Short mmCIF file of C-alpha atoms in Angstrom, two decimals:
data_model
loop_
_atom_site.label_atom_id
_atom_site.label_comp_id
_atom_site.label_asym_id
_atom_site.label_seq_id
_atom_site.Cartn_x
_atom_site.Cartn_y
_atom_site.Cartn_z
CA UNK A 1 66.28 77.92 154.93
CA UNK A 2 63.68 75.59 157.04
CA UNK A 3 65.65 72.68 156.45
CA UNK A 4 68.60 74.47 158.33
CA UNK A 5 66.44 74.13 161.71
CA UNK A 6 66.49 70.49 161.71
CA UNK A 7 70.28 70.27 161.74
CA UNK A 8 72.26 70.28 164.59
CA UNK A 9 75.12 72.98 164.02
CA UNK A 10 78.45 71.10 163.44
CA UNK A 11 81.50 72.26 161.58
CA UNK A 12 81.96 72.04 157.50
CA UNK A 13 82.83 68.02 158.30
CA UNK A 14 79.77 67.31 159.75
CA UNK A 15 81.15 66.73 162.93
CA UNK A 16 81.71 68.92 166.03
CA UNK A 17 85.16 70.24 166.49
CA UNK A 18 87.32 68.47 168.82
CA UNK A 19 90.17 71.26 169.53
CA UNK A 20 89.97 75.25 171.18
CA UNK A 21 91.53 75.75 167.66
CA UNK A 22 88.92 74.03 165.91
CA UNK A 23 86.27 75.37 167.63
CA UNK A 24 87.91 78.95 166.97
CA UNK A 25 88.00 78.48 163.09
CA UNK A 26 84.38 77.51 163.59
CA UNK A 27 83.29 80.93 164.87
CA UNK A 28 85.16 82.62 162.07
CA UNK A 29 83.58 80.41 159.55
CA UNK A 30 80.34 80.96 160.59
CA UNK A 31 80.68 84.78 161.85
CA UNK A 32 83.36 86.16 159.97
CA UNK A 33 87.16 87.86 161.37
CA UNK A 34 85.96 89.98 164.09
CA UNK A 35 84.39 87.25 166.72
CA UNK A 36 85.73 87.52 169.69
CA UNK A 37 86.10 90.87 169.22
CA UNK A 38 88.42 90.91 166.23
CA UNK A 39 91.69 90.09 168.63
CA UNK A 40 92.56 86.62 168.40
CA UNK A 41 92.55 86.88 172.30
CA UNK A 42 92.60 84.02 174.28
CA UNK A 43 89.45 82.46 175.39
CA UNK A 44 87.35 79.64 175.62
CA UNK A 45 85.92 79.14 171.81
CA UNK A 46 83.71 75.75 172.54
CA UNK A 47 82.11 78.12 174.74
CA UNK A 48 81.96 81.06 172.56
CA UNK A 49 80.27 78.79 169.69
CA UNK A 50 78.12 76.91 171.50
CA UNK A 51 77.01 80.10 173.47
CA UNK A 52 75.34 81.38 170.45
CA UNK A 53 73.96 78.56 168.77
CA UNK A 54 70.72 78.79 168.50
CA UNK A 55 68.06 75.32 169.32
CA UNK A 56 65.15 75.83 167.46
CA UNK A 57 61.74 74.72 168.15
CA UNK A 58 60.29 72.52 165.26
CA UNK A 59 59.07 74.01 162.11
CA UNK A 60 55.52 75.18 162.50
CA UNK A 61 52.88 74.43 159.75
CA UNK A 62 52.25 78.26 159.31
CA UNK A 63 55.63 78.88 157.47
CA UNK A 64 56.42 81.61 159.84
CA UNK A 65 59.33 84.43 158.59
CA UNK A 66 61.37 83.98 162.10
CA UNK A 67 61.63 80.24 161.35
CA UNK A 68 63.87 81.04 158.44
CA UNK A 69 66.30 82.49 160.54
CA UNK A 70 66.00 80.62 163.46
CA UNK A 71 69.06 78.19 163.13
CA UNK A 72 71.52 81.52 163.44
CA UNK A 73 70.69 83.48 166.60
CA UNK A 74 72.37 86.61 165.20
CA UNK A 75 70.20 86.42 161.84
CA UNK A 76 67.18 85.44 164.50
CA UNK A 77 67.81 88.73 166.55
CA UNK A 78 68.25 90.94 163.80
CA UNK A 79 65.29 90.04 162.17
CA UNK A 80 63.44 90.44 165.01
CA UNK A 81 64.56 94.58 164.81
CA UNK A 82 63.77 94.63 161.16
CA UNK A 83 60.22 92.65 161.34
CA UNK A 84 59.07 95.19 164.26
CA UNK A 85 56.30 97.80 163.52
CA UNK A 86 56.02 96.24 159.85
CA UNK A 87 52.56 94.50 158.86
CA UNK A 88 53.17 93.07 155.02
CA UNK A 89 54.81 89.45 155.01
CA UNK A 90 56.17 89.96 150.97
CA UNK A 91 57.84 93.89 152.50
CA UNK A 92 59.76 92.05 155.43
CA UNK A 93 60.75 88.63 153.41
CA UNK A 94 62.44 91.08 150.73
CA UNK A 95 64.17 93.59 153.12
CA UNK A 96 65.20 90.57 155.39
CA UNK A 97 66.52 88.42 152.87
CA UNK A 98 68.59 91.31 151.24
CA UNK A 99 69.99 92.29 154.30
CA UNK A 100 71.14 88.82 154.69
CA UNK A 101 72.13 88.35 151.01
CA UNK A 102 74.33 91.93 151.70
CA UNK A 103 75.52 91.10 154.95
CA UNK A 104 75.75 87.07 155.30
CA UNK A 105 78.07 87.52 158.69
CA UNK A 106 78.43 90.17 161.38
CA UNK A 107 81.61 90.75 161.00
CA UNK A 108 80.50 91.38 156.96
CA UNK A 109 77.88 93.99 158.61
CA UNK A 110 80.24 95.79 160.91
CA UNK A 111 83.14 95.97 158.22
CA UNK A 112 80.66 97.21 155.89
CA UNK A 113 78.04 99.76 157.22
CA UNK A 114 79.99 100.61 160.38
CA UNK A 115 83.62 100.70 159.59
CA UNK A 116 82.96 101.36 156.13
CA UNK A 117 80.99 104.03 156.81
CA UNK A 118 78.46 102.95 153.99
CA UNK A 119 74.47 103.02 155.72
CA UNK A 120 73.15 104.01 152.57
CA UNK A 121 73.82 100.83 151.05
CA UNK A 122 72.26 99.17 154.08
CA UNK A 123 69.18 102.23 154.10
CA UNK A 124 68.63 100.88 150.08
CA UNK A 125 67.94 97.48 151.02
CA UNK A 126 65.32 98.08 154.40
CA UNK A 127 64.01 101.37 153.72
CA UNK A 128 60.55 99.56 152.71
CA UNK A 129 60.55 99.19 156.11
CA UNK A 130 60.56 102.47 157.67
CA UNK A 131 62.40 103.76 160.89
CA UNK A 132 65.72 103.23 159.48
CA UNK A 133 67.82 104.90 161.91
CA UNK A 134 66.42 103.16 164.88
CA UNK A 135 66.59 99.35 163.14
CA UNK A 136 70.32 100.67 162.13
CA UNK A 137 70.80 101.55 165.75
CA UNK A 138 69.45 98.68 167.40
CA UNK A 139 71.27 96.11 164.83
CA UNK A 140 74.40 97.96 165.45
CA UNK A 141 74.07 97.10 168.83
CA UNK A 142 73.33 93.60 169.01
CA UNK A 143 75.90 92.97 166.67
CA UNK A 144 78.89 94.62 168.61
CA UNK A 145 77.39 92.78 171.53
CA UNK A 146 77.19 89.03 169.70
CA UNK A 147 80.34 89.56 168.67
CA UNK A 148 82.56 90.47 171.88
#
């Protein structure tokens, strides 16, 4: 997951797409069928990508847990919610990572926990970490938000 900070984010290709069409199937690659909030509408998707791209600093020497989420600013904000008020490094590299192996995308969390109605598949994963409702709450939030 470091190695992911040193690359610049381009499309599958390894370039940077070239067309509002490209840069559309872009955001759904990388955030799943709900970006722009799930209606196809018309808008500016260069802008929409490159809007929440993420430029992170170099790796540090002191491994830190934020640095391997750092490259995807919705993975970087959530992780953020689920680190708060929790002390033990092997608790939050467990919880976080299963979150992310559960829900790779936003658009897999919403369509899961929120439409699906299914938090206690979510609770199972983080509950190590304690305050559930409010880490639900807040990721709820910034993930409606990332995603208009």
């Amino acid at each position: 997951a470091r190695a992911a900070l040193l690359r610049f984010a381009t499309s599958v290709d390894g370039e940077a797409p070239t067309t509002d069409a490209a840069w559309r199937e872009e955001a759904l690659r990388r955030w799943g069928d709900l970006v722009g909030g799930g209606g196809g509408e018309t808008r500016d998707w260069e802008t929409y990508v490159t809007s929440r791209l993420s430029t992170p600093p170099p790796p540090s020497p002191l491994d830190l847990l934020q640095e391997y989420y750092a490259a995807d600013q919705w993975q970087l904000l959530c992780c953020c919610v689920l680190m708060s008020r929790c002390s033990s490094w092997d608790t939050k590299h467990r919880c976080i990572s299963g979150f992310f192996e559960a829900y790779p995308t936003p658009s897999a969390f919403l369509e899961k926990v929120v439409k699906g109605e299914d938090a206690a598949s979510c609770k199972e994963i983080v509950h190590s970490l304690g305050l559930f409702d409010d880490r639900l709450k807040g990721i709820i939030g910034i993930t409606q938000a990332f995603l208009l």
